[in-house]
Short mmCIF file of C-alpha atoms and ligand atoms in Angstrom, two decimals:
data_model
loop_
_atom_site.label_atom_id
_atom_site.label_comp_id
_atom_site.label_asym_id
_atom_site.label_seq_id
_atom_site.Cartn_x
_atom_site.Cartn_y
_atom_site.Cartn_z
CA UNK A 221 50.74 -5.88 -73.96
CA UNK A 222 47.61 -6.11 -76.12
CA UNK A 223 47.48 -9.06 -78.53
CA UNK A 224 46.16 -8.87 -82.06
CA UNK A 225 42.48 -9.84 -82.23
CA UNK A 226 39.43 -9.58 -84.47
CA UNK A 227 39.18 -5.78 -83.91
CA UNK A 228 42.44 -5.33 -85.87
CA UNK A 229 41.31 -7.24 -88.95
CA UNK A 230 41.89 -5.22 -92.12
CA UNK A 231 38.69 -6.80 -93.49
CA UNK A 232 36.44 -4.98 -91.01
CA UNK A 233 34.14 -2.45 -92.68
CA UNK A 234 31.92 0.14 -90.99
CA UNK A 235 28.43 1.30 -91.91
CA UNK A 236 29.85 4.82 -91.39
CA UNK A 237 30.95 5.33 -95.00
CA UNK A 238 33.69 7.90 -94.34
CA UNK A 239 35.49 5.38 -92.10
CA UNK A 240 36.13 3.16 -95.13
CA UNK A 241 37.91 5.83 -97.19
CA UNK A 242 41.59 4.91 -97.61
CA UNK A 243 42.87 8.34 -96.49
CA UNK A 244 40.91 8.58 -93.23
CA UNK A 245 42.80 8.67 -89.93
CA UNK A 246 39.89 6.96 -88.23
CA UNK A 247 38.91 3.63 -89.78
CA UNK A 248 37.01 1.16 -87.59
CA UNK A 249 40.37 -0.43 -86.62
CA UNK A 250 41.43 2.79 -84.83
CA UNK A 251 38.60 4.12 -82.58
CA UNK A 252 40.49 6.89 -80.74
CA UNK A 253 38.83 8.58 -77.76
CA UNK A 254 38.05 12.27 -77.37
CA UNK A 255 35.84 14.57 -75.31
CA UNK A 256 33.63 17.00 -77.20
CA UNK A 257 30.76 19.39 -76.80
CA UNK A 258 27.91 20.57 -79.00
CA UNK A 259 25.82 23.68 -78.21
CA UNK A 260 23.31 23.09 -75.42
CA UNK A 261 24.66 19.64 -74.53
CA UNK A 262 27.03 18.48 -71.81
CA UNK A 263 30.63 17.45 -72.52
CA UNK A 264 30.63 13.89 -73.79
CA UNK A 265 33.16 11.15 -74.37
CA UNK A 266 33.39 10.35 -78.06
CA UNK A 267 35.10 7.94 -80.41
CA UNK A 268 36.44 8.99 -83.80
CA UNK A 269 35.00 7.06 -86.76
CA UNK A 270 35.68 8.45 -90.26
CA UNK A 271 34.66 12.12 -90.20
CA UNK A 272 32.12 11.45 -87.42
CA UNK A 273 32.15 10.99 -83.66
CA UNK A 274 30.33 8.18 -81.89
CA UNK A 275 28.81 9.76 -78.76
CA UNK A 276 29.57 7.22 -76.05
CA UNK A 277 27.33 8.94 -73.51
CA UNK A 278 24.40 8.64 -75.92
CA UNK A 279 25.22 4.96 -76.48
CA UNK A 280 25.07 4.38 -72.73
CA UNK A 281 21.77 6.24 -72.44
CA UNK A 282 20.26 4.17 -75.28
CA UNK A 283 21.06 0.93 -73.50
CA UNK A 284 23.77 -0.06 -75.98
CA UNK A 285 26.46 -0.53 -73.31
CA UNK A 286 26.56 -2.74 -70.24
CA UNK A 287 25.97 -0.92 -66.91
CA UNK A 288 29.67 -0.62 -66.07
CA UNK A 289 30.56 0.95 -69.43
CA UNK A 290 27.39 3.07 -69.37
CA UNK A 291 28.52 4.45 -66.02
CA UNK A 292 32.00 5.56 -67.23
CA UNK A 293 30.48 6.87 -70.49
CA UNK A 294 28.49 9.50 -68.53
CA UNK A 295 31.62 11.25 -67.29
CA UNK A 296 32.74 14.59 -68.75
CA UNK A 297 36.35 13.32 -68.96
CA UNK A 298 38.03 10.03 -69.80
CA UNK A 299 39.72 9.53 -66.42
CA UNK A 300 37.35 6.86 -65.05
CA UNK A 301 37.35 5.00 -68.33
CA UNK A 302 41.15 5.15 -68.46
CA UNK A 303 41.32 3.53 -65.01
CA UNK A 304 39.58 0.35 -66.24
CA UNK A 305 41.90 -2.65 -66.45
CA UNK A 306 43.10 -3.70 -69.92
CA UNK A 307 40.68 -6.66 -70.11
CA UNK A 308 37.75 -4.26 -69.80
CA UNK A 309 39.31 -1.74 -72.20
CA UNK A 310 39.43 -4.59 -74.65
CA UNK A 311 35.80 -5.59 -74.04
CA UNK A 312 34.66 -2.01 -74.60
CA UNK A 313 36.64 -1.79 -77.84
CA UNK A 314 35.07 -5.07 -78.96
CA UNK A 315 31.59 -3.69 -78.23
CA UNK A 316 32.28 -0.47 -80.17
CA UNK A 317 33.46 -2.50 -83.15
CA UNK A 318 30.21 -4.49 -82.98
CA UNK A 319 28.14 -1.31 -82.92
CA UNK A 320 29.98 0.32 -85.82
CA UNK A 321 30.52 -2.71 -88.08
CA UNK A 322 28.61 -3.12 -91.30
CA UNK A 323 25.46 -5.11 -90.59
CA UNK A 324 25.14 -3.90 -86.97
CA UNK A 325 21.47 -4.22 -85.90
CA UNK A 326 21.87 -0.91 -84.03
CA UNK A 327 23.17 1.13 -86.98
CA UNK A 328 19.94 3.13 -87.53
CA UNK A 329 19.49 3.88 -83.86
CA UNK A 330 23.10 5.09 -83.57
CA UNK A 331 22.94 7.11 -86.79
CA UNK A 332 19.88 8.93 -85.44
CA UNK A 333 20.95 9.50 -81.85
CA UNK A 334 24.66 8.99 -81.28
CA UNK A 335 26.59 10.14 -84.34
CA UNK A 336 27.91 13.73 -84.68
CA UNK A 337 30.00 15.20 -87.52
CA UNK A 338 33.45 16.18 -86.24
CA UNK A 339 33.05 19.54 -87.99
CA UNK A 340 30.11 20.40 -85.68
CA UNK A 341 31.81 19.97 -82.32
CA UNK A 342 34.11 21.81 -79.97
CA UNK A 343 36.86 19.54 -78.69
CA UNK A 344 37.70 19.69 -75.01
CA UNK A 345 40.64 18.28 -73.06
CA UNK A 346 40.12 14.50 -73.23
CA UNK A 347 41.05 13.97 -69.58
CA UNK A 348 42.17 15.79 -66.48
CA UNK A 349 45.94 15.55 -66.68
CA UNK A 350 46.90 15.61 -63.01
CA UNK A 351 50.64 15.42 -63.57
CA UNK A 352 52.83 15.77 -66.62
CA UNK A 353 56.44 14.63 -66.86
CA UNK A 354 58.54 15.24 -69.94
CA UNK A 355 61.35 12.93 -71.01
CA UNK A 356 64.28 13.35 -73.41
CA UNK A 357 64.20 9.96 -75.10
CA UNK A 358 65.59 10.71 -78.59
CA UNK A 359 69.34 10.25 -78.51
CA UNK A 360 69.63 12.30 -81.73
CA UNK A 361 67.77 15.24 -80.19
CA UNK A 362 69.83 14.98 -77.01
CA UNK A 363 73.07 14.88 -79.03
CA UNK A 364 72.11 17.79 -81.31
CA UNK A 365 70.95 20.04 -78.46
CA UNK A 366 73.88 18.97 -76.29
CA UNK A 367 76.24 20.02 -79.10
CA UNK A 368 74.79 23.54 -79.08
CA UNK A 369 74.82 24.08 -75.34
CA UNK A 370 77.93 21.98 -74.53
CA UNK A 371 79.98 21.49 -77.72
CA UNK A 372 82.73 19.57 -75.91
CA UNK A 373 80.39 17.26 -74.06
CA UNK A 374 77.14 16.79 -76.02
CA UNK A 375 75.77 13.60 -74.48
CA UNK A 376 76.08 13.52 -70.70
CA UNK A 377 77.37 10.26 -69.13
CA UNK A 378 73.99 9.36 -67.58
CA UNK A 379 72.05 9.45 -70.87
CA UNK A 380 72.38 5.80 -71.91
CA UNK A 381 71.70 4.49 -68.40
CA UNK A 382 68.65 6.42 -67.30
CA UNK A 383 65.58 7.86 -69.07
CA UNK A 384 66.16 11.57 -68.40
CA UNK A 385 63.05 13.57 -67.51
CA UNK A 386 61.71 16.51 -65.54
CA UNK A 387 58.37 17.42 -64.03
CA UNK A 388 56.36 19.54 -66.45
CA UNK A 389 53.34 21.71 -65.84
CA UNK A 390 49.88 20.12 -66.21
CA UNK A 391 47.68 23.21 -65.71
CA UNK A 392 48.73 24.84 -68.98
CA UNK A 393 48.20 21.83 -71.25
CA UNK A 394 45.58 22.81 -73.83
CA UNK A 395 43.72 21.02 -76.58
CA UNK A 396 44.57 21.48 -80.27
CA UNK A 397 43.30 24.75 -81.73
CA UNK A 398 43.86 26.81 -78.59
CA UNK A 399 45.92 29.93 -79.51
CA UNK A 400 49.37 30.11 -77.89
CA UNK A 401 50.50 33.45 -76.49
CA UNK A 402 54.22 34.15 -76.98
CA UNK A 403 55.70 34.27 -73.47
CA UNK A 404 57.60 37.13 -71.88
CA UNK A 405 60.54 36.38 -69.63
CA UNK A 406 64.16 36.90 -68.69
CA UNK A 407 66.21 36.39 -71.84
CA UNK A 408 69.78 35.19 -72.11
CA UNK A 409 72.22 38.12 -72.01
CA UNK A 410 73.50 38.81 -75.52
CA UNK A 411 77.06 39.54 -74.29
CA UNK A 412 78.87 37.35 -71.78
CA UNK A 413 78.68 38.99 -68.36
CA UNK A 414 75.86 41.36 -69.30
CA UNK A 415 72.54 41.47 -67.45
CA UNK A 416 69.55 39.63 -68.92
CA UNK A 417 66.74 41.60 -70.48
CA UNK A 418 63.05 41.02 -69.81
CA UNK A 419 61.15 40.91 -73.05
CA UNK A 420 58.98 38.82 -75.34
CA UNK A 421 60.66 35.52 -76.21
CA UNK A 422 62.60 35.90 -79.48
CA UNK A 423 63.58 32.27 -80.03
CA UNK A 424 60.13 30.69 -79.91
CA UNK A 425 59.98 27.03 -80.86
CA UNK A 426 57.82 23.91 -80.95
CA UNK A 427 58.86 20.38 -79.95
CA UNK A 428 57.44 17.39 -81.83
CA UNK A 429 56.54 14.89 -79.13
CA UNK A 430 54.20 12.04 -78.34
CA UNK A 431 52.32 11.95 -75.04
CA UNK A 432 51.59 8.67 -73.28
CA UNK A 433 48.45 8.84 -71.13
CA UNK A 434 48.48 6.67 -68.04
CA UNK A 435 45.62 4.19 -67.61
CA UNK A 436 45.56 2.25 -64.33
CA UNK A 437 47.60 3.95 -61.64
CA UNK A 438 49.96 2.50 -59.05
CA UNK A 439 49.87 2.95 -55.27
CA UNK A 440 52.24 5.39 -53.62
CA UNK A 441 55.29 3.43 -52.50
CA UNK A 442 54.81 0.67 -55.08
CA UNK A 443 56.69 0.55 -58.34
CA UNK A 444 55.57 -0.85 -61.71
CA UNK A 445 57.77 -3.58 -63.17
CA UNK A 446 58.90 -3.34 -66.79
CA UNK A 447 56.75 -6.38 -67.62
CA UNK A 448 53.64 -4.69 -66.21
CA UNK A 449 54.33 -1.23 -67.60
CA UNK A 450 52.22 -1.64 -70.74
CA UNK A 451 49.14 -2.48 -68.66
CA UNK A 452 49.40 1.01 -67.11
CA UNK A 453 49.45 2.75 -70.51
CA UNK A 454 46.07 3.85 -71.87
CA UNK A 455 47.07 5.40 -75.17
CA UNK A 456 49.07 7.98 -77.09
CA UNK A 457 48.43 11.51 -78.33
CA UNK A 458 50.37 14.08 -80.35
CA UNK A 459 52.07 16.62 -78.09
CA UNK A 460 53.63 20.01 -78.86
CA UNK A 461 55.90 21.04 -76.01
CA UNK A 462 56.19 24.76 -76.95
CA UNK A 463 59.59 26.08 -75.90
CA UNK A 464 61.07 29.53 -75.32
CA UNK A 465 64.74 28.86 -76.14
CA UNK A 466 66.17 32.19 -74.96
CA UNK A 467 64.32 31.92 -71.64
CA UNK A 468 65.40 28.28 -71.36
CA UNK A 469 69.08 28.93 -71.95
CA UNK A 470 69.23 31.47 -69.14
CA UNK A 471 67.14 29.63 -66.54
CA UNK A 472 67.83 25.90 -67.04
CA UNK A 473 70.90 25.45 -64.88
CA UNK A 474 71.08 23.89 -62.36
CA UNK A 475 67.50 22.61 -61.92
CA UNK A 476 66.25 22.20 -65.50
CA UNK A 477 63.54 23.87 -67.59
CA UNK A 478 60.97 26.02 -65.83
CA UNK A 479 59.15 29.05 -67.35
CA UNK A 480 60.57 28.30 -70.81
CA UNK A 481 58.17 25.36 -70.93
CA UNK A 482 55.36 25.91 -68.43
CA UNK A 483 53.43 28.60 -70.34
CA UNK A 484 51.69 26.08 -72.65
CA UNK A 485 51.75 22.60 -74.18
CA UNK A 486 49.26 21.44 -76.81
CA UNK A 487 47.81 17.95 -77.28
CA UNK A 488 45.66 16.51 -80.05
CA UNK A 489 42.02 15.96 -79.02
CA UNK A 490 42.45 12.24 -79.85
CA UNK A 491 43.93 9.48 -77.73
CA UNK A 492 44.81 6.42 -79.80
CA UNK A 493 44.60 3.40 -77.50
CA UNK A 494 47.45 0.98 -76.91
CA UNK A 495 45.18 -1.78 -78.21
CA UNK A 496 44.67 0.04 -81.54
CA UNK A 497 48.48 0.28 -81.79
CA UNK A 498 49.03 -3.47 -81.35
CA UNK A 499 49.67 -4.17 -85.07
CA UNK A 500 52.40 -1.51 -85.14
CA UNK A 501 54.60 -2.63 -82.26
CA UNK A 502 58.25 -3.18 -83.13
CA UNK A 503 61.57 -3.87 -81.40
CA UNK A 504 63.10 -1.26 -79.12
CA UNK A 505 65.85 1.04 -80.47
CA UNK A 506 68.92 -0.87 -81.61
CA UNK A 507 71.71 0.29 -79.36
CA UNK A 508 75.30 0.47 -80.53
CA UNK A 509 77.40 -2.55 -79.55
CA UNK A 510 79.47 -0.43 -77.18
CA UNK A 511 76.41 1.09 -75.45
CA UNK A 512 75.67 -0.09 -71.92
CA UNK A 513 72.88 -2.62 -71.32
CA UNK A 514 70.03 -1.02 -69.37
CA UNK A 515 69.93 -2.01 -65.70
CA UNK A 516 67.71 -5.04 -65.04
CA UNK A 517 64.66 -3.09 -63.88
CA UNK A 518 64.56 -1.38 -67.31
CA UNK A 519 65.06 -4.50 -69.41
CA UNK A 520 62.75 -7.32 -70.47
CA UNK A 521 62.48 -9.68 -73.37
CA UNK A 522 59.05 -8.40 -74.32
CA UNK A 523 60.18 -4.77 -74.16
CA UNK A 524 63.16 -5.58 -76.41
CA UNK A 525 60.97 -7.31 -78.97
CA UNK A 526 57.82 -5.16 -78.93
CA UNK A 527 58.51 -2.05 -76.82
CA UNK A 528 58.84 0.22 -79.86
CA UNK A 529 56.01 1.74 -81.90
CA UNK A 530 56.26 2.19 -85.66
CA UNK A 531 54.63 5.61 -85.70
CA UNK A 532 55.41 8.22 -88.39
CA UNK A 533 55.24 11.87 -87.38
CA UNK A 534 55.04 15.07 -89.44
CA UNK A 535 55.37 18.77 -88.68
CA UNK A 536 53.81 21.44 -90.91
CA UNK A 537 54.02 25.22 -90.65
CA UNK A 538 51.53 27.74 -92.06
CA UNK A 539 52.39 31.43 -91.81
CA UNK A 540 49.65 34.05 -91.80
CA UNK A 541 50.77 35.27 -95.25
CA UNK A 542 50.67 31.74 -96.64
CA UNK A 543 47.16 31.39 -95.28
CA UNK A 544 46.07 34.69 -96.86
CA UNK A 545 47.59 33.76 -100.21
CA UNK A 546 45.97 30.33 -100.21
CA UNK A 547 49.09 28.21 -99.69
CA UNK A 548 48.86 24.88 -97.93
CA UNK A 549 50.90 24.22 -94.77
CA UNK A 550 54.53 23.40 -95.60
CA UNK A 551 56.05 20.13 -94.41
CA UNK A 552 59.09 20.85 -92.21
CA UNK A 553 59.85 17.49 -90.69
CA UNK A 554 59.10 13.83 -91.18
CA UNK A 555 60.20 11.71 -88.25
CA UNK A 556 59.75 8.29 -86.77
CA UNK A 557 58.96 7.29 -83.23
CA UNK A 558 61.34 4.34 -83.70
CA UNK A 559 64.20 6.83 -83.18
CA UNK A 560 63.57 6.89 -79.45
CA UNK A 561 66.38 5.44 -77.36
CA UNK A 562 63.97 4.59 -74.53
CA UNK A 563 60.51 2.99 -74.84
CA UNK A 564 57.46 4.37 -73.04
CA UNK A 565 57.45 1.18 -70.92
CA UNK A 566 60.98 2.02 -69.75
CA UNK A 567 60.01 5.65 -69.05
CA UNK A 568 56.92 4.61 -67.06
CA UNK A 569 58.84 1.94 -65.15
CA UNK A 570 61.60 4.37 -64.33
CA UNK A 571 59.09 7.05 -63.28
CA UNK A 572 57.46 4.70 -60.75
CA UNK A 573 60.70 2.99 -59.67
CA UNK A 574 61.11 5.22 -56.60
CA UNK A 575 57.52 4.52 -55.49
CA UNK A 576 56.08 7.63 -57.16
CA UNK A 577 52.38 7.01 -57.84
CA UNK A 578 51.10 7.57 -61.34
CA UNK A 579 47.38 8.23 -61.69
CA UNK A 580 44.87 7.67 -64.52
CA UNK A 581 45.18 10.59 -66.94
CA UNK A 582 48.77 11.52 -66.07
CA UNK A 583 50.90 12.21 -69.13
CA UNK A 584 54.46 11.24 -69.97
CA UNK A 585 56.00 13.25 -72.83
CA UNK A 586 58.50 11.40 -75.02
CA UNK A 587 60.80 14.36 -75.53
CA UNK A 588 61.44 15.84 -78.97
CA UNK A 589 61.34 13.13 -81.61
CA UNK A 590 64.37 13.71 -83.85
CA UNK A 591 66.10 11.34 -86.22
CA UNK A 592 69.59 11.25 -87.69
CA UNK A 593 68.84 13.24 -90.82
CA UNK A 594 68.26 16.97 -91.12
CA UNK A 595 64.68 16.53 -92.38
CA UNK A 596 63.78 14.46 -89.32
CA UNK A 597 64.72 17.05 -86.71
CA UNK A 598 61.77 17.66 -84.40
CA UNK A 599 62.16 21.35 -83.51
CA UNK A 600 63.38 24.59 -85.15
CA UNK A 601 66.32 24.80 -82.78
CA UNK A 602 67.69 21.73 -84.57
CA UNK A 603 66.19 22.30 -88.06
CA UNK A 604 67.84 25.67 -88.63
CA UNK A 605 71.08 24.74 -86.85
CA UNK A 606 74.23 24.22 -88.88
CA UNK A 607 75.95 21.40 -87.09
CA UNK A 608 79.46 22.69 -87.76
CA UNK A 609 78.90 25.95 -85.89
CA UNK A 610 79.51 26.02 -82.20
CA UNK A 611 77.23 27.90 -79.84
CA UNK A 612 74.58 28.12 -82.52
CA UNK A 613 71.74 29.34 -80.32
CA UNK A 614 71.68 33.06 -81.32
CA UNK A 615 69.43 33.76 -84.30
CA UNK A 616 72.20 35.15 -86.50
CA UNK A 617 74.13 31.88 -86.85
CA UNK A 618 71.32 29.83 -88.32
CA UNK A 619 70.09 28.76 -91.76
CA UNK A 620 66.50 29.90 -92.18
CA UNK A 621 63.65 27.79 -93.54
CA UNK A 622 62.14 29.33 -96.71
CA UNK A 623 58.45 29.52 -97.57
CA UNK A 624 56.63 30.02 -100.92
CA UNK A 625 55.65 33.59 -99.92
CA UNK A 626 59.36 34.50 -99.76
CA UNK A 627 59.20 34.53 -95.98
CA UNK A 628 61.95 32.95 -93.90
CA UNK A 629 61.98 31.55 -90.39
CA UNK A 630 64.74 30.70 -87.94
CA UNK A 631 62.22 30.45 -85.12
CA UNK A 632 58.43 30.96 -84.96
CA UNK A 633 56.88 34.33 -85.82
CA UNK A 634 53.57 35.67 -84.53
CA UNK A 635 50.66 34.31 -86.57
CA UNK A 636 52.46 31.06 -87.46
CA UNK A 637 50.43 27.88 -87.07
CA UNK A 638 52.27 24.69 -86.20
CA UNK A 639 50.50 21.46 -87.14
CA UNK A 640 51.53 17.93 -86.17
CA UNK A 641 50.20 14.77 -87.76
CA UNK A 642 50.95 11.12 -87.01
CA UNK A 643 50.06 7.77 -88.50
CA UNK A 644 50.91 4.06 -88.39
CA UNK A 645 51.10 2.11 -91.61
CA UNK A 646 52.12 -1.43 -92.52
CA UNK A 647 51.34 -3.57 -95.54
CA UNK A 648 49.16 -6.09 -93.71
CA UNK A 649 47.05 -3.77 -91.54
CA UNK A 650 44.77 -0.80 -91.96
CA UNK A 651 46.53 2.54 -91.66
CA UNK A 652 45.48 4.47 -88.55
CA UNK A 653 46.08 8.16 -87.82
CA UNK A 654 46.29 10.50 -84.85
CA UNK A 655 44.34 13.49 -86.23
CA UNK A 656 46.04 16.87 -85.85
CA UNK A 657 47.65 18.83 -83.06
CA UNK A 658 47.57 22.52 -84.00
CA UNK A 659 48.38 25.83 -82.35
CA UNK A 660 48.75 29.37 -83.68
CA UNK A 661 51.21 31.82 -82.13
CA UNK A 662 49.72 35.05 -80.77
CA UNK A 663 51.83 38.16 -80.13
CA UNK A 664 53.19 38.61 -76.60
CA UNK A 665 50.85 40.37 -74.22
CA UNK A 666 51.52 44.13 -73.92
CA UNK A 667 50.52 44.16 -70.26
CA UNK A 668 53.64 42.19 -69.43
MN1 MN B 244 60.04 18.63 -74.40
#
């Protein structure tokens, strides 16, 4: 696990003025990675600083990085950089802080050749995500959803012993801003015993999640111990695991979600590194006294004390009408990543515990981040659900969310934009943010 060092000091100031504004997501203490493109230039690795991007490729070409870092900075994706061991990640972060700190002798050179306004770029996928696995780590989400699908038996007996997950689809992960086409599929029969229909999804939903991007991989046949798990984690990003609830309900038994999930997932362009998150580490979830202890391979002293991350998450929705009438996006949910029953270290350890090899750039999804209260529920399935009603999946048995235009939503409508934000904040460190993860819903394709 990364220790606190000089790069976390709240006293650091950058010569990039916008990075010193109190409301910025990207002060010099953050330095999240992205991949971006400007017209006529190749895709480049970048680092967020205030409202600008430091072009890492350009830094390498100007001789500002050592040969090893210059070599990974030329790549059109982050994968090679992500594979560097933590000691080198830390050296690179230290060098970037040097370059961007007030008083840097290279400030003029960088300002002229390696700084791009974020508003001028197209963001690309930050890395090639070879494999994506999605977990189910919020016990409140699992309990709420379990209550809808299995009222008598909400939390299955394995839940508190094993981080539940399934293999997701990597090919359809897109970067923030990419429009999301409403899927068509087999929908749950409306009457018991009736045949399913094939139509556009009617219960279209988002899931508020955090993605953990794998850094160093592990060899096939070798597992990662819980004490080494953090050294295989590169960083975190905001993740929207779009979900077609009516397709899901019909298809998910007995093998789990399939087409209800695989049509698209959206990530933020920014990956906040594990080192940047060091000041915001916290104890793992406090289990009830009667809960089982995790098996030994999922337990360690360091994971208990620092495995959690004090990360605040928000969901906003903007309908097309709201946009036209000049309304701002409406806050639907405010949640905390501390509500997760399992830490990312436990998920990664469990994932590799059968000898499955994880590779640089692979992504682990946390599962929907939901808390105990209604306003911290991380998807519409839960937000508009009245907990006292059984079998609350059909649209008619739900309490809609109201918007200033007079519109109501039980699930997402065409034209709706879903926006996630995330930030870490404590009194003795600089606040750092995750940027935004946004997607707008397009109508289902007619050709289907
Ligand atoms: Mn999910």
